[in-house]
Short mmCIF file of C-alpha atoms in Angstrom, two decimals:
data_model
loop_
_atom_site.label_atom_id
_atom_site.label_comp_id
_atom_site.label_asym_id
_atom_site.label_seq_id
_atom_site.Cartn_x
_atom_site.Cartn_y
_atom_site.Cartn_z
CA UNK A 1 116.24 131.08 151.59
CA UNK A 2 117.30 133.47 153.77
CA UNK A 3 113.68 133.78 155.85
CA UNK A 4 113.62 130.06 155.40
CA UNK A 5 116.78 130.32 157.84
CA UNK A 6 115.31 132.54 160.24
CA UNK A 7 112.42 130.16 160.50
CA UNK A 8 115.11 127.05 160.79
CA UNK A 9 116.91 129.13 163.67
CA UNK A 10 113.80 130.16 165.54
CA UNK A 11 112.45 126.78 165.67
CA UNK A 12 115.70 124.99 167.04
CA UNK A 13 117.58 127.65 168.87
CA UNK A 14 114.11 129.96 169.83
CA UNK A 15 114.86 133.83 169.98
CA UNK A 16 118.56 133.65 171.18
CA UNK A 17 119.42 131.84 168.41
CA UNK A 18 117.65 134.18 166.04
CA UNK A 19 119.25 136.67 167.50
CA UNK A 20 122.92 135.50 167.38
CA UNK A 21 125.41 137.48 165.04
CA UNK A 22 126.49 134.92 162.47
CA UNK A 23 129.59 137.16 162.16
CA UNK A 24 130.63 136.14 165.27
CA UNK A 25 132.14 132.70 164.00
CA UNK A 26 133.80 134.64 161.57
CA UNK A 27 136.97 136.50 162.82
CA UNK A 28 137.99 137.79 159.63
CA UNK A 29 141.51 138.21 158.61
CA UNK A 30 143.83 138.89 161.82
CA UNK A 31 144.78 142.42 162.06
CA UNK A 32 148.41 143.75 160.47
CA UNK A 33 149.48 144.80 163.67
CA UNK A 34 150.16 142.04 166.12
CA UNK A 35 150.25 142.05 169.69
CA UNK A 36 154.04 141.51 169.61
CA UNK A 37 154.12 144.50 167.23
CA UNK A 38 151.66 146.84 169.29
CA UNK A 39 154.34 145.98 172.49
CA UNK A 40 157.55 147.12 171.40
CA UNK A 41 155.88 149.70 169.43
CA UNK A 42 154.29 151.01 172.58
CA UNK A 43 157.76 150.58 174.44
CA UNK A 44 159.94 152.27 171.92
CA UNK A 45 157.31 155.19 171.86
CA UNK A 46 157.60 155.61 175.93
CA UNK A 47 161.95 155.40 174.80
CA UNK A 48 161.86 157.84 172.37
CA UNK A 49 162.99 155.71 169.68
CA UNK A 50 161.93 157.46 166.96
CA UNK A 51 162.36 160.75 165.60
CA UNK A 52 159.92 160.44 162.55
CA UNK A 53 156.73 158.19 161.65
CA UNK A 54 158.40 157.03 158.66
CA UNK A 55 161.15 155.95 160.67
CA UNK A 56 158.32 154.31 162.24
CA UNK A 57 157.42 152.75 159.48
CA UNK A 58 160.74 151.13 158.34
CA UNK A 59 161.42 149.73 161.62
CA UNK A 60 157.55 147.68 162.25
CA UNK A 61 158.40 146.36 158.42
CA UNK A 62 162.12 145.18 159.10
CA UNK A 63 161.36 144.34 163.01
CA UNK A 64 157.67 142.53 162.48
CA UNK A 65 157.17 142.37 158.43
CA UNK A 66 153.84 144.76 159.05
CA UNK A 67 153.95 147.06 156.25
CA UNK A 68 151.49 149.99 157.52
CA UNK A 69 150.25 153.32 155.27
CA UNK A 70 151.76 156.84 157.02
CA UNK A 71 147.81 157.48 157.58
CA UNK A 72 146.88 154.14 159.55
CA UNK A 73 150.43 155.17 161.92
CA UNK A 74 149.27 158.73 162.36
CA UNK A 75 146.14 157.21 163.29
CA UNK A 76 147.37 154.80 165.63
CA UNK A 77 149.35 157.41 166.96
CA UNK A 78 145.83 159.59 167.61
CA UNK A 79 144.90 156.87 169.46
CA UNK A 80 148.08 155.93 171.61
CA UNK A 81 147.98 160.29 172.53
CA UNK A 82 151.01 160.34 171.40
CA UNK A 83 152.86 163.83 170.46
CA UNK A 84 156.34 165.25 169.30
CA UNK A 85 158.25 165.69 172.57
CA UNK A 86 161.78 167.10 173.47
CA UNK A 87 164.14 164.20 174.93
CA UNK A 88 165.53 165.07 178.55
CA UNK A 89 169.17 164.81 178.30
CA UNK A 90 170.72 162.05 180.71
CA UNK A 91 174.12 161.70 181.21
CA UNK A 92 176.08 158.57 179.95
CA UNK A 93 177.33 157.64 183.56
CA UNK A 94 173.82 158.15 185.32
CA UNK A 95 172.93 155.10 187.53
CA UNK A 96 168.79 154.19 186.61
CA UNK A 97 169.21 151.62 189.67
CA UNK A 98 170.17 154.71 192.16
CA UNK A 99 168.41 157.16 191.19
CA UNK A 100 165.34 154.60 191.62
CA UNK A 101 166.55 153.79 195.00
CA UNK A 102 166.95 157.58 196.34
CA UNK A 103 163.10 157.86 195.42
CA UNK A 104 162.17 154.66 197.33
CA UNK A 105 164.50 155.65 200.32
CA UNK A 106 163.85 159.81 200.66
CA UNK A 107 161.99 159.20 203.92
CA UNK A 108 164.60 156.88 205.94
CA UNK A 109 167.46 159.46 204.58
CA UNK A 110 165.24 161.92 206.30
CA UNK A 111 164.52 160.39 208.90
CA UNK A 112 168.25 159.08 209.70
CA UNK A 113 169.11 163.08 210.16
CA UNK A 114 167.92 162.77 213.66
CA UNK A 115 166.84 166.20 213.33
CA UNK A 116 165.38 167.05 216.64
CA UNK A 117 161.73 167.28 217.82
CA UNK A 118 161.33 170.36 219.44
CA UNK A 119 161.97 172.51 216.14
CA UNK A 120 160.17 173.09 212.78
CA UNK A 121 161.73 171.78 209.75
CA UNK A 122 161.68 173.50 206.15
CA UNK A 123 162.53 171.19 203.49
CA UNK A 124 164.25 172.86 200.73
CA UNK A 125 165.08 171.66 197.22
CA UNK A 126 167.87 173.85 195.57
CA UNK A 127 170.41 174.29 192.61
CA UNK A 128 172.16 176.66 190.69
CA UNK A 129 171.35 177.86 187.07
CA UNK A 130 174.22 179.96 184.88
CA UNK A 131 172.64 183.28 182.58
CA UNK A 132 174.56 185.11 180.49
CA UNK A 133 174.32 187.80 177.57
CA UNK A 134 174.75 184.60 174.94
CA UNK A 135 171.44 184.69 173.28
CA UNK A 136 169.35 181.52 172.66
CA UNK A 137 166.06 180.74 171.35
CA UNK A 138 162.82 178.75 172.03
CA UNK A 139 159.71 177.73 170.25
CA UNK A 140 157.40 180.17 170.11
CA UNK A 141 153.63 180.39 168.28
CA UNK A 142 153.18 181.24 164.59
CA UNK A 143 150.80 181.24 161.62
CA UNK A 144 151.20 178.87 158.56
CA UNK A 145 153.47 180.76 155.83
CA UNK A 146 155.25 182.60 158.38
CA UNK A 147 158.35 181.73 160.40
CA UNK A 148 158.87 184.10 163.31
CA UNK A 149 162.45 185.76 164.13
CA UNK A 150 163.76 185.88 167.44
CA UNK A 151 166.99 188.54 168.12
CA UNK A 152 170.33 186.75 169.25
CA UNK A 153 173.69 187.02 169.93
CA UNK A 154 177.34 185.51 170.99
CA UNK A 155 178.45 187.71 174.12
CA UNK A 156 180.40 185.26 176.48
CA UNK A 157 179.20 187.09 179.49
CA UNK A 158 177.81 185.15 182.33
CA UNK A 159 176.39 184.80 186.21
CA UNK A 160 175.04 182.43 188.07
CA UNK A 161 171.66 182.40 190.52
CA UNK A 162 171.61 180.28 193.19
CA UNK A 163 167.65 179.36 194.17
CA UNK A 164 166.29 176.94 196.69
CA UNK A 165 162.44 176.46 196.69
CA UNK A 166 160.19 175.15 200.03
CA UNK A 167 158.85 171.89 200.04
CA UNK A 168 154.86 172.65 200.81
CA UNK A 169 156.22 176.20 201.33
CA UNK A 170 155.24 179.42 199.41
CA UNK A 171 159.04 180.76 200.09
CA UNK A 172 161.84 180.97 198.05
CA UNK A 173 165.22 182.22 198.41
CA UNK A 174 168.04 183.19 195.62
CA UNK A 175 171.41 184.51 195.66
CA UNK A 176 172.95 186.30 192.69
CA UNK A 177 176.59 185.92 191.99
CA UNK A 178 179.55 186.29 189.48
CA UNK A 179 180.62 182.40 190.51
CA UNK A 180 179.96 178.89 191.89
CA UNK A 181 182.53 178.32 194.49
CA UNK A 182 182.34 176.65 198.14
CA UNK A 183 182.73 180.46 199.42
CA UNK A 184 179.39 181.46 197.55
CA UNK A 185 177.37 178.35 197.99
CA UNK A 186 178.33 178.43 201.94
CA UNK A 187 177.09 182.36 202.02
CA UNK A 188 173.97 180.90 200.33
CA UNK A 189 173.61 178.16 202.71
CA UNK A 190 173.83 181.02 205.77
CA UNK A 191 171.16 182.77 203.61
CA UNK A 192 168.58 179.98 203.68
CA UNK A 193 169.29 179.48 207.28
CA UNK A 194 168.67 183.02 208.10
CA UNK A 195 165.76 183.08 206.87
CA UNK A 196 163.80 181.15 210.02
CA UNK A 197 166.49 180.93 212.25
CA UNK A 198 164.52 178.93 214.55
CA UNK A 199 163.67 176.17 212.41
CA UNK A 200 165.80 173.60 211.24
CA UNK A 201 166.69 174.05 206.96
CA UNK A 202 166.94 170.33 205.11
CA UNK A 203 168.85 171.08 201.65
CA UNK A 204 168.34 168.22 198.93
CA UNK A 205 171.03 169.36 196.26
CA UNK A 206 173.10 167.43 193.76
CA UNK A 207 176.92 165.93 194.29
CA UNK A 208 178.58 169.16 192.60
CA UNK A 209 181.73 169.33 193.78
CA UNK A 210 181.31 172.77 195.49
CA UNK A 211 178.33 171.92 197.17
CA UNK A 212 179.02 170.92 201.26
CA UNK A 213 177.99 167.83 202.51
CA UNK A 214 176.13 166.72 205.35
CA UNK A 215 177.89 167.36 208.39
CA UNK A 216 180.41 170.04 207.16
CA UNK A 217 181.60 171.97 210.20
CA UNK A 218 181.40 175.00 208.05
CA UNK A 219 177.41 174.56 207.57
CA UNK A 220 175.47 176.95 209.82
CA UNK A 221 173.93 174.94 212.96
CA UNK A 222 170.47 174.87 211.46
CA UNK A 223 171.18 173.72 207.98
CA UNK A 224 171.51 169.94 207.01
CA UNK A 225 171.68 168.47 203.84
CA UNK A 226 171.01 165.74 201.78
CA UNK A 227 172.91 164.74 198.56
CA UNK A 228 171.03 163.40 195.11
CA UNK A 229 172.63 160.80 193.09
CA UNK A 230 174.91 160.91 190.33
CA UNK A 231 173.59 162.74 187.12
CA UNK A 232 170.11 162.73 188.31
CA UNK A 233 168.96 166.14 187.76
CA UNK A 234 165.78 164.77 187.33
CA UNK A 235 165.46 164.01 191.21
CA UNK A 236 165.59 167.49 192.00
CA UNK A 237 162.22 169.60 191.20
CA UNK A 238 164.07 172.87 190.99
CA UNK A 239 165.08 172.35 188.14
CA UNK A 240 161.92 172.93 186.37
CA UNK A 241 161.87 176.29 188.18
CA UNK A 242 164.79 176.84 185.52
CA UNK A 243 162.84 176.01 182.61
CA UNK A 244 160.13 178.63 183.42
CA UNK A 245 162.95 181.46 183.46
CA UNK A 246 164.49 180.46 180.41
CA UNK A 247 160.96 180.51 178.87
CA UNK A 248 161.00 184.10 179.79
CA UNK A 249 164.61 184.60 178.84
CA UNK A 250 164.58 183.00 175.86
CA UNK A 251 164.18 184.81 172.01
CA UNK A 252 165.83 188.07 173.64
CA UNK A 253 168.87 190.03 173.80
CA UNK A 254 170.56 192.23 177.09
CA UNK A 255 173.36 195.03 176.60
CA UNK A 256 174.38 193.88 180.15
CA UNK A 257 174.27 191.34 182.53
CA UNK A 258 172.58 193.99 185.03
CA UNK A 259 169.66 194.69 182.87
CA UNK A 260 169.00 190.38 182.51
CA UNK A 261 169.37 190.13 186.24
CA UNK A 262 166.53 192.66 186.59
CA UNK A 263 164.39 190.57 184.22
#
């Protein structure tokens, strides 16, 4: 029957019809997942709404009814690239809608500075980070059936680095200091500008409330700056700068504060 077929299909629909996939007209049963499903799954995976694939799992069957095996979600998951990643903290009264508008308007606040012509301009991006003899750990590599041990301990000793890093510059400058006051953060801001006094030093720093604004007749003549939003810490690249030193930092102990600030 089946070559009598081929021989039907040949004769009335010539070689395109012979072929033609007769699974084609056959969609099978639709998929578990639906495209409903697959869309707030994607956009609670770029929220971070889950901390575990079975938690996964209860919330597509109580959302959606789709009642999926751990294996098919760790699968799907493959597929997606998802991986375990730590949340960035973000403050409770951070603005999304201005820190969204500071990225969109970086080049007219620049520009608006009137900075003149005639003089180079270094673009700075700059913080402050606190260290102290309080030990705290990281993750670190290990082998299976072995859980590494990192030294700590509870010393309530601390300092405080200020850093600013050039924009498209391979320059840095950092100050180290027992506080974070107006008097240090203006000795810091003389620092920066010090370092090419002929050019003209544009700070982007955060709203802290010892930080000088734009147009502080205390600034030096050749520093200006410009202030981030609200609890936006992600606007500001130094701060990954941080990270790196705490990775180094990180799973050791200091006798004093002197012997970290070397490190």
């Amino acid at each position: 029957p089946a070559r009598a077929d081929l021989h039907k299909d040949s004769a009335t629909g010539g070689v395109e019809a012979l072929l033609k996939d007769g699974r084609a007209d056959n969609a099978g049963q639709p998929g578990k997942f639906t495209p409903a499903a697959k869309a707030q799954w994607q956009q609670g995976l770029q929220a971070g709404r889950w901390r575990t694939v079975p938690q996964m799992q209860a919330w597509l069957q109580q959302a959606h009814g789709v009642k999926l095996a751990l294996s098919s979600l760790y699968n799907k998951l493959g597929k997606a690239g998802a991986r375990l990643r730590v949340p960035r903290p973000s403050h409770v009264q951070k603005n999304p809608a201005a820190a969204a508008e500071f990225r969109d308007t970086l080049p007219a606040k620049l520009t608006a500075l009137d900075l003149p012509p005639d003089r180079p301009v270094r673009l700075w991006v700059q913080d402050e980070m606190r260290y102290g003899l309080h030990g705290f750990t990281r993750r670190v590599w290990g082998l299976p059936g072995h859980r590494p041990v990192a030294p700590t301990q509870q010393v309530y000793q601390w300092g405080y680095v200020y850093g600013a890093v050039g924009v498209g510059l391979t320059r840095t400058q950092f100050l180290l200091a027992e506080t974070v006051d107006q008097a240090h953060e203006l000795k810091f801001y003389q620092q920066v500008g010090r370092s090419d006094p002929g050019a003209l030093h544009v700070l982007i720093q955060d709203g802290a409330g010892f930080h000088l604004r734009d147009g502080d007749t205390r600034l030096p003549d050749n520093v200006r700056i410009v202030t981030l939003p609200a609890y936006s810490p992600e606007l500001n690249p130094v701060e990954g700068l941080w990270d790196q030193l705490k990775d180094t930092l990180c799973n050791r102990v200091f006798e004093r504060l002197a012997d970290l600030e070397a490190v």
